[in-house]
Amino acid sequence: MRVLLVLLVCSELLSLALSSTNDAYPTGYGDELGSCAKNIGELRPVRREVYEGGQIIDITHQINPDTPTGTPEGIGQYLTLLLSMKNESDYNFSELKIPVHAGTHVDAPGHMYDHYYDAGFDVDTLDLGVLNGPALLVDVPRDKNLTAEVMKSLNIPRGVRRVLFRTLNTDRRLMHKKEFDTSYVGFMKDGAQWLVDHTDIKLVGIDYLSVAAFDDLIPSHLVFLESREIILVEGLKLDGVQPGIYSVHCLPLRLLGAEGSPIRCILIK
Ligand SMILES: *[C@@H]1O[C@H](CO)[C@@H](O)[C@H](O)[C@H]1NC(C)=O
Ligand SMILES: *[C@@H]1O[C@H](CO)[C@@H](O)[C@H](O)[C@H]1NC(C)=O
Ligand SMILES: *[C@@H]1O[C@H](CO)[C@@H](O)[C@H](O)[C@H]1NC(C)=O
């Protein structure tokens, strides 16, 4: 079945490449023919985080049963095969069940403000203009939570709208452990307030399940989410990525009524 699929995709690419001399569409598809041919017959999926020689970096964690979500257990069985070819069905057909604040995910204003929740400020209302654009990936000092003092020391210039904060959480590989660990690094209330008052940051990304340190879990979220202008992306996979300037691209699912959503984020150099 998969071989057939690969062959179909390959022949599609082939015909595109062969007929790419018209002006009905841009050329370039044919470039993929090489890698296409290589995969035929192998039946071994390739999983990777880096594409196009390092130009595209996936900063999303894979979802699997051990994906952490703030419990001791991880998310557990998140896929159920409703129809199976092993059971005489013509196709495999699965159902997905997953907490919206698991793994790499986004928070909507309704997460911590009940009146925003009631008014419908769900993930479907988040601004894709904020979730996509130039971004700074910064390493923060490893010996502190994200306080006003730490924020000040980073010297993030006015005009910077998207910052991904890499912390001790990445070094400790916390996102790779299924048990929720409350000792993660996050924003203290004064750090969140400093960022709101002294920067133009509208996208705050962090490398564990919550932007807010556990000790200030609610207050820091409230400071960030109050204006409904700041979007919080949590649980990013920043292992091995160089600090610097990138283009970030994050896309949440359009879940009506949901105050959070799994999100796919990539960086482009
Ligand atoms: C196959 O069908 C049997 C009988 O209905 C059911 O017990 C079993 O769970 C099914 N297996 C899968 C993989 O769907
Ligand atoms: C369908 O699901 C079964 C598990 O029941 C799996 O072994 C099989 O490889 C799947 N088939 C395809 C075409 O993905
Ligand atoms: C950050 O705060 C948490 C409590 O929210 C604490 O357990 C942890 O030790 C602090 N980390 C650092 C590096 O100070």
mmCIF file of C-alpha atoms and ligand atoms in Angstrom:
data_model
loop_
_atom_site.group_PDB
_atom_site.id
_atom_site.type_symbol
_atom_site.label_atom_id
_atom_site.label_comp_id
_atom_site.label_asym_id
_atom_site.label_seq_id
_atom_site.Cartn_x
_atom_site.Cartn_y
_atom_site.Cartn_z
ATOM 1 C CA MET A 1 0.000 0.000 0.000
ATOM 2 C CA ARG A 2 2.724 2.448 0.991
ATOM 3 C CA VAL A 3 4.887 1.396 -1.947
ATOM 4 C CA LEU A 4 1.963 2.102 -4.215
ATOM 5 C CA LEU A 5 1.496 5.497 -2.604
ATOM 6 C CA VAL A 6 5.160 6.371 -3.031
ATOM 7 C CA LEU A 7 4.999 5.272 -6.658
ATOM 8 C CA LEU A 8 1.919 7.395 -7.239
ATOM 9 C CA VAL A 9 3.527 10.436 -5.670
ATOM 10 C CA CYS A 10 6.701 9.842 -7.637
ATOM 11 C CA SER A 11 4.950 9.474 -10.963
ATOM 12 C CA GLU A 12 2.995 12.615 -10.171
ATOM 13 C CA LEU A 13 6.239 14.484 -9.556
ATOM 14 C CA LEU A 14 7.727 12.961 -12.678
ATOM 15 C CA SER A 15 4.884 14.140 -14.906
ATOM 16 C CA LEU A 16 5.063 17.578 -13.291
ATOM 17 C CA ALA A 17 8.770 17.762 -13.936
ATOM 18 C CA LEU A 18 8.410 16.609 -17.515
ATOM 19 C CA SER A 19 5.695 19.067 -18.335
ATOM 20 C CA SER A 20 7.059 22.009 -16.367
ATOM 21 C CA THR A 21 7.745 24.118 -19.428
ATOM 22 C CA ASN A 22 4.318 25.782 -19.456
ATOM 23 C CA ASP A 23 3.444 28.837 -17.393
ATOM 24 C CA ALA A 24 0.427 27.480 -15.560
ATOM 25 C CA TYR A 25 2.511 27.036 -12.396
ATOM 26 C CA PRO A 26 6.021 27.775 -11.152
ATOM 27 C CA THR A 27 8.758 25.205 -11.794
ATOM 28 C CA GLY A 28 10.821 23.520 -9.092
ATOM 29 C CA TYR A 29 8.791 20.433 -8.180
ATOM 30 C CA GLY A 30 11.083 18.246 -10.285
ATOM 31 C CA ASP A 31 13.945 18.889 -7.845
ATOM 32 C CA GLU A 32 12.394 16.351 -5.500
ATOM 33 C CA LEU A 33 12.645 13.488 -7.964
ATOM 34 C CA GLY A 34 16.043 12.385 -6.696
ATOM 35 C CA SER A 35 14.976 11.772 -3.091
ATOM 36 C CA CYS A 36 11.744 10.267 -4.359
ATOM 37 C CA ALA A 37 13.535 7.609 -6.347
ATOM 38 C CA LYS A 38 15.751 6.735 -3.387
ATOM 39 C CA ASN A 39 12.798 5.892 -1.123
ATOM 40 C CA ILE A 40 11.188 3.352 -3.426
ATOM 41 C CA GLY A 41 11.477 -0.155 -2.067
ATOM 42 C CA GLU A 42 12.906 0.830 1.323
ATOM 43 C CA LEU A 43 9.648 1.211 3.322
ATOM 44 C CA ARG A 44 11.500 2.868 6.133
ATOM 45 C CA PRO A 45 10.068 6.238 7.183
ATOM 46 C CA VAL A 46 12.493 9.082 7.699
ATOM 47 C CA ARG A 47 11.999 11.185 10.835
ATOM 48 C CA ARG A 48 13.956 14.340 11.228
ATOM 49 C CA GLU A 49 13.991 17.807 12.719
ATOM 50 C CA VAL A 50 16.091 19.565 10.114
ATOM 51 C CA TYR A 51 15.218 19.983 6.450
ATOM 52 C CA GLU A 52 16.773 21.624 3.404
ATOM 53 C CA GLY A 53 20.317 21.396 4.741
ATOM 54 C CA GLY A 54 19.484 23.169 7.993
ATOM 55 C CA GLN A 55 17.294 25.917 6.576
ATOM 56 C CA ILE A 56 14.086 24.545 8.105
ATOM 57 C CA ILE A 57 14.169 23.469 11.752
ATOM 58 C CA ASP A 58 11.204 21.750 13.351
ATOM 59 C CA ILE A 59 10.813 23.074 16.910
ATOM 60 C CA THR A 60 7.750 20.929 17.659
ATOM 61 C CA HIS A 61 7.961 17.902 19.915
ATOM 62 C CA GLN A 62 6.705 14.637 18.493
ATOM 63 C CA ILE A 63 3.424 13.489 20.036
ATOM 64 C CA ASN A 64 3.644 10.016 21.557
ATOM 65 C CA PRO A 65 2.176 8.263 24.643
ATOM 66 C CA ASP A 66 4.901 9.781 26.871
ATOM 67 C CA THR A 67 4.188 13.370 25.805
ATOM 68 C CA PRO A 68 3.946 15.396 29.045
ATOM 69 C CA THR A 69 0.813 17.341 29.941
ATOM 70 C CA GLY A 70 1.030 18.293 33.603
ATOM 71 C CA THR A 71 0.241 14.870 35.096
ATOM 72 C CA PRO A 72 2.508 12.088 36.403
ATOM 73 C CA GLU A 73 1.702 9.891 33.406
ATOM 74 C CA GLY A 74 2.013 11.579 30.031
ATOM 75 C CA ILE A 75 -0.889 11.543 27.583
ATOM 76 C CA GLY A 76 -1.075 7.758 27.187
ATOM 77 C CA GLN A 77 -2.975 6.210 24.296
ATOM 78 C CA TYR A 78 -3.861 9.151 22.113
ATOM 79 C CA LEU A 79 -4.739 7.291 18.912
ATOM 80 C CA THR A 80 -7.427 4.676 18.543
ATOM 81 C CA LEU A 81 -7.710 2.635 15.386
ATOM 82 C CA LEU A 82 -11.459 2.585 14.743
ATOM 83 C CA LEU A 83 -11.224 0.650 11.496
ATOM 84 C CA SER A 84 -8.297 -1.618 10.798
ATOM 85 C CA MET A 85 -7.067 -3.406 7.719
ATOM 86 C CA LYS A 86 -5.983 -6.206 10.031
ATOM 87 C CA ASN A 87 -9.702 -6.527 10.766
ATOM 88 C CA GLU A 88 -10.937 -6.765 7.185
ATOM 89 C CA SER A 89 -11.513 -3.068 6.727
ATOM 90 C CA ASP A 90 -10.552 -1.550 3.384
ATOM 91 C CA TYR A 91 -8.506 1.090 5.185
ATOM 92 C CA ASN A 92 -7.055 2.131 8.539
ATOM 93 C CA PHE A 93 -8.924 4.939 10.247
ATOM 94 C CA SER A 94 -7.888 6.390 13.603
ATOM 95 C CA GLU A 95 -9.389 8.759 16.105
ATOM 96 C CA LEU A 96 -7.292 11.327 17.959
ATOM 97 C CA LYS A 97 -7.810 12.195 21.622
ATOM 98 C CA ILE A 98 -5.341 14.563 23.187
ATOM 99 C CA PRO A 99 -5.311 17.204 25.958
ATOM 100 C CA VAL A 100 -5.075 20.639 24.336
ATOM 101 C CA HIS A 101 -2.264 21.680 26.716
ATOM 102 C CA ALA A 102 0.013 18.711 25.968
ATOM 103 C CA GLY A 103 3.384 18.760 24.252
ATOM 104 C CA THR A 104 4.081 21.761 22.039
ATOM 105 C CA HIS A 105 0.932 23.872 22.302
ATOM 106 C CA VAL A 106 -0.565 27.353 22.378
ATOM 107 C CA ASP A 107 -2.692 29.100 25.027
ATOM 108 C CA ALA A 108 -5.656 31.309 24.116
ATOM 109 C CA PRO A 109 -6.844 34.162 26.404
ATOM 110 C CA GLY A 110 -9.736 31.981 27.613
ATOM 111 C CA HIS A 111 -7.219 29.678 29.326
ATOM 112 C CA MET A 112 -6.996 31.869 32.417
ATOM 113 C CA TYR A 113 -9.800 34.430 32.030
ATOM 114 C CA ASP A 114 -13.275 32.997 32.341
ATOM 115 C CA HIS A 115 -14.997 36.004 30.781
ATOM 116 C CA TYR A 116 -12.689 35.737 27.742
ATOM 117 C CA TYR A 117 -13.540 32.043 27.558
ATOM 118 C CA ASP A 118 -17.273 32.800 27.657
ATOM 119 C CA ALA A 119 -16.855 35.565 25.080
ATOM 120 C CA GLY A 120 -15.217 33.104 22.672
ATOM 121 C CA PHE A 121 -11.528 34.040 22.717
ATOM 122 C CA ASP A 122 -10.486 30.545 21.672
ATOM 123 C CA VAL A 123 -7.509 29.321 19.633
ATOM 124 C CA ASP A 124 -9.434 29.954 16.421
ATOM 125 C CA THR A 125 -9.231 33.698 17.179
ATOM 126 C CA LEU A 126 -5.421 33.827 17.543
ATOM 127 C CA ASP A 127 -3.626 36.189 15.160
ATOM 128 C CA LEU A 128 -1.611 34.283 12.548
ATOM 129 C CA GLY A 129 0.296 37.522 11.923
ATOM 130 C CA VAL A 130 1.707 37.245 15.446
ATOM 131 C CA LEU A 131 2.330 33.507 15.160
ATOM 132 C CA ASN A 132 4.348 33.970 11.955
ATOM 133 C CA GLY A 133 7.237 36.330 11.307
ATOM 134 C CA PRO A 134 10.753 37.349 12.376
ATOM 135 C CA ALA A 135 11.734 35.961 15.784
ATOM 136 C CA LEU A 136 14.628 36.042 18.197
ATOM 137 C CA LEU A 137 15.787 32.854 19.901
ATOM 138 C CA VAL A 138 17.593 33.825 23.119
ATOM 139 C CA ASP A 139 19.461 31.842 25.744
ATOM 140 C CA VAL A 140 18.629 33.034 29.248
ATOM 141 C CA PRO A 141 20.834 32.734 32.353
ATOM 142 C CA ARG A 142 20.553 29.190 33.705
ATOM 143 C CA ASP A 143 20.570 29.991 37.427
ATOM 144 C CA LYS A 144 17.346 32.004 37.716
ATOM 145 C CA ASN A 145 13.693 32.027 36.862
ATOM 146 C CA LEU A 146 12.522 34.701 34.423
ATOM 147 C CA THR A 147 12.315 37.733 36.680
ATOM 148 C CA ALA A 148 12.211 41.439 35.784
ATOM 149 C CA GLU A 149 15.954 41.575 36.440
ATOM 150 C CA VAL A 150 16.613 38.750 33.979
ATOM 151 C CA MET A 151 14.331 40.305 31.360
ATOM 152 C CA LYS A 152 16.153 43.631 31.706
ATOM 153 C CA SER A 153 19.551 41.945 31.334
ATOM 154 C CA LEU A 154 18.580 40.447 27.958
ATOM 155 C CA ASN A 155 18.447 43.913 26.316
ATOM 156 C CA ILE A 156 15.706 42.956 23.885
ATOM 157 C CA PRO A 157 15.254 45.973 21.621
ATOM 158 C CA ARG A 158 11.941 47.722 21.060
ATOM 159 C CA GLY A 159 10.365 46.538 17.808
ATOM 160 C CA VAL A 160 11.124 42.863 18.450
ATOM 161 C CA ARG A 161 7.712 41.161 18.405
ATOM 162 C CA ARG A 162 8.560 37.476 18.789
ATOM 163 C CA VAL A 163 10.971 35.901 21.250
ATOM 164 C CA LEU A 164 11.613 32.242 22.015
ATOM 165 C CA PHE A 165 13.269 31.830 25.407
ATOM 166 C CA ARG A 166 15.591 28.872 25.812
ATOM 167 C CA THR A 167 16.191 27.965 29.435
ATOM 168 C CA LEU A 168 17.553 25.333 31.768
ATOM 169 C CA ASN A 169 14.435 23.332 30.812
ATOM 170 C CA THR A 170 16.083 22.415 27.507
ATOM 171 C CA ASP A 171 19.358 21.389 29.214
ATOM 172 C CA ARG A 172 17.351 19.249 31.643
ATOM 173 C CA ARG A 173 15.384 17.683 28.751
ATOM 174 C CA LEU A 174 12.164 18.192 30.715
ATOM 175 C CA MET A 175 9.924 17.885 27.651
ATOM 176 C CA HIS A 176 11.386 14.431 27.036
ATOM 177 C CA LYS A 177 10.076 13.184 30.405
ATOM 178 C CA LYS A 178 6.474 12.121 30.783
ATOM 179 C CA GLU A 179 6.185 13.169 34.436
ATOM 180 C CA PHE A 180 5.312 16.806 35.018
ATOM 181 C CA ASP A 181 8.207 18.500 36.834
ATOM 182 C CA THR A 182 7.226 21.585 38.837
ATOM 183 C CA SER A 183 10.834 22.766 39.180
ATOM 184 C CA TYR A 184 10.917 24.024 35.581
ATOM 185 C CA VAL A 185 12.060 27.559 34.764
ATOM 186 C CA GLY A 186 9.405 30.070 33.763
ATOM 187 C CA PHE A 187 8.265 33.643 34.134
ATOM 188 C CA MET A 188 7.770 35.122 37.576
ATOM 189 C CA LYS A 189 5.010 37.716 37.730
ATOM 190 C CA ASP A 190 7.466 40.647 37.736
ATOM 191 C CA GLY A 191 9.273 39.206 34.698
ATOM 192 C CA ALA A 192 6.004 38.949 32.767
ATOM 193 C CA GLN A 193 5.074 42.489 33.800
ATOM 194 C CA TRP A 194 8.486 43.823 32.735
ATOM 195 C CA LEU A 195 8.090 42.241 29.314
ATOM 196 C CA VAL A 196 4.597 43.727 28.896
ATOM 197 C CA ASP A 197 5.705 47.211 30.032
ATOM 198 C CA HIS A 198 9.123 47.528 28.381
ATOM 199 C CA THR A 199 9.064 45.485 25.172
ATOM 200 C CA ASP A 200 6.900 45.052 22.050
ATOM 201 C CA ILE A 201 6.897 41.254 22.332
ATOM 202 C CA LYS A 202 3.623 39.685 21.264
ATOM 203 C CA LEU A 203 4.742 36.076 20.837
ATOM 204 C CA VAL A 204 6.345 34.484 23.887
ATOM 205 C CA GLY A 205 7.784 31.024 23.308
ATOM 206 C CA ILE A 206 9.258 28.757 25.953
ATOM 207 C CA ASP A 207 10.757 25.279 26.263
ATOM 208 C CA TYR A 208 8.417 23.722 28.844
ATOM 209 C CA LEU A 209 4.691 23.238 29.269
ATOM 210 C CA SER A 210 4.107 26.631 30.900
ATOM 211 C CA VAL A 211 5.571 30.094 30.318
ATOM 212 C CA ALA A 212 4.857 30.807 33.981
ATOM 213 C CA ALA A 213 7.080 29.386 36.723
ATOM 214 C CA PHE A 214 5.084 26.997 38.895
ATOM 215 C CA ASP A 215 5.311 29.349 41.901
ATOM 216 C CA ASP A 216 3.660 32.132 39.852
ATOM 217 C CA LEU A 217 1.576 29.902 37.602
ATOM 218 C CA ILE A 218 -1.629 31.929 37.606
ATOM 219 C CA PRO A 219 -0.303 35.498 38.149
ATOM 220 C CA SER A 220 2.183 35.322 35.253
ATOM 221 C CA HIS A 221 -0.407 33.898 32.851
ATOM 222 C CA LEU A 222 -2.848 36.637 33.872
ATOM 223 C CA VAL A 223 -0.277 39.367 33.160
ATOM 224 C CA PHE A 224 0.457 37.953 29.695
ATOM 225 C CA LEU A 225 -3.093 37.138 28.635
ATOM 226 C CA GLU A 226 -4.926 40.199 29.965
ATOM 227 C CA SER A 227 -4.528 42.384 26.851
ATOM 228 C CA ARG A 228 -5.352 39.448 24.526
ATOM 229 C CA GLU A 229 -2.487 40.689 22.341
ATOM 230 C CA ILE A 230 0.214 38.323 23.568
ATOM 231 C CA ILE A 231 0.258 34.710 22.402
ATOM 232 C CA LEU A 232 1.938 32.049 24.518
ATOM 233 C CA VAL A 233 3.563 29.087 22.775
ATOM 234 C CA GLU A 234 4.725 26.429 25.198
ATOM 235 C CA GLY A 235 6.686 23.199 25.106
ATOM 236 C CA LEU A 236 8.935 24.197 22.209
ATOM 237 C CA LYS A 237 11.756 21.887 21.164
ATOM 238 C CA LEU A 238 14.808 24.124 21.148
ATOM 239 C CA ASP A 239 17.469 21.422 21.603
ATOM 240 C CA GLY A 240 20.562 22.169 19.582
ATOM 241 C CA VAL A 241 19.192 25.257 17.819
ATOM 242 C CA GLN A 242 21.580 28.202 17.601
ATOM 243 C CA PRO A 243 20.399 31.420 19.287
ATOM 244 C CA GLY A 244 19.754 34.150 16.743
ATOM 245 C CA ILE A 245 17.274 35.596 14.307
ATOM 246 C CA TYR A 246 14.865 33.346 12.430
ATOM 247 C CA SER A 247 11.511 33.399 10.791
ATOM 248 C CA VAL A 248 9.087 31.495 13.011
ATOM 249 C CA HIS A 249 5.977 29.806 11.670
ATOM 250 C CA CYS A 250 3.422 28.425 14.108
ATOM 251 C CA LEU A 251 -0.016 27.082 13.180
ATOM 252 C CA PRO A 252 -2.593 26.022 15.778
ATOM 253 C CA LEU A 253 -5.607 23.896 14.908
ATOM 254 C CA ARG A 254 -8.868 25.793 14.390
ATOM 255 C CA LEU A 255 -10.630 24.297 17.386
ATOM 256 C CA LEU A 256 -13.821 26.210 18.082
ATOM 257 C CA GLY A 257 -14.234 26.782 21.802
ATOM 258 C CA ALA A 258 -10.782 25.487 22.787
ATOM 259 C CA GLU A 259 -8.580 27.553 25.119
ATOM 260 C CA GLY A 260 -5.493 25.666 23.915
ATOM 261 C CA SER A 261 -4.328 23.640 20.939
ATOM 262 C CA PRO A 262 -1.460 21.491 19.797
ATOM 263 C CA ILE A 263 0.657 23.635 17.499
ATOM 264 C CA ARG A 264 3.249 22.951 14.820
ATOM 265 C CA CYS A 265 6.136 25.412 14.881
ATOM 266 C CA ILE A 266 9.121 25.637 12.585
ATOM 267 C CA LEU A 267 12.011 28.054 12.256
ATOM 268 C CA ILE A 268 13.336 29.118 8.879
ATOM 269 C CA LYS A 269 16.845 30.520 8.626
HETATM 270 C C1 LIG B 1 -10.921 -6.327 15.514
HETATM 271 O O1 LIG B 1 -12.256 -6.772 15.726
HETATM 272 C C2 LIG B 1 -12.444 -7.466 16.954
HETATM 273 C C3 LIG B 1 -13.860 -7.967 16.977
HETATM 274 O O2 LIG B 1 -14.794 -6.944 16.723
HETATM 275 C C4 LIG B 1 -12.123 -6.504 18.111
HETATM 276 O O3 LIG B 1 -12.244 -7.207 19.334
HETATM 277 C C5 LIG B 1 -10.696 -6.002 17.966
HETATM 278 O O4 LIG B 1 -10.419 -5.051 18.972
HETATM 279 C C6 LIG B 1 -10.520 -5.362 16.602
HETATM 280 N N1 LIG B 1 -9.131 -4.959 16.436
HETATM 281 C C7 LIG B 1 -8.779 -3.811 15.913
HETATM 282 C C8 LIG B 1 -7.322 -3.562 15.797
HETATM 283 O O5 LIG B 1 -9.586 -2.982 15.529
HETATM 284 C C1 LIG B 2 -3.103 -0.572 9.233
HETATM 285 O O1 LIG B 2 -3.028 -0.743 10.604
HETATM 286 C C2 LIG B 2 -2.354 -1.915 10.981
HETATM 287 C C3 LIG B 2 -2.548 -2.081 12.464
HETATM 288 O O2 LIG B 2 -3.768 -2.733 12.697
HETATM 289 C C4 LIG B 2 -0.918 -1.819 10.571
HETATM 290 O O3 LIG B 2 -0.200 -2.984 10.944
HETATM 291 C C5 LIG B 2 -0.876 -1.641 9.092
HETATM 292 O O4 LIG B 2 0.461 -1.456 8.681
HETATM 293 C C6 LIG B 2 -1.710 -0.451 8.678
HETATM 294 N N1 LIG B 2 -1.788 -0.383 7.260
HETATM 295 C C7 LIG B 2 -1.443 0.691 6.591
HETATM 296 C C8 LIG B 2 -1.660 0.658 5.116
HETATM 297 O O5 LIG B 2 -0.989 1.688 7.121
HETATM 298 C C1 LIG B 3 12.359 28.278 39.309
HETATM 299 O O1 LIG B 3 11.182 28.224 40.076
HETATM 300 C C2 LIG B 3 10.798 26.929 40.488
HETATM 301 C C3 LIG B 3 9.481 27.037 41.213
HETATM 302 O O2 LIG B 3 8.508 27.659 40.385
HETATM 303 C C4 LIG B 3 11.874 26.308 41.329
HETATM 304 O O3 LIG B 3 11.523 24.989 41.705
HETATM 305 C C5 LIG B 3 13.180 26.287 40.545
HETATM 306 O O4 LIG B 3 14.221 25.810 41.357
HETATM 307 C C6 LIG B 3 13.545 27.666 40.028
HETATM 308 N N1 LIG B 3 14.682 27.538 39.121
HETATM 309 C C7 LIG B 3 15.786 28.302 39.194
HETATM 310 C C8 LIG B 3 16.853 28.028 38.218
HETATM 311 O O5 LIG B 3 15.906 29.194 40.018
#
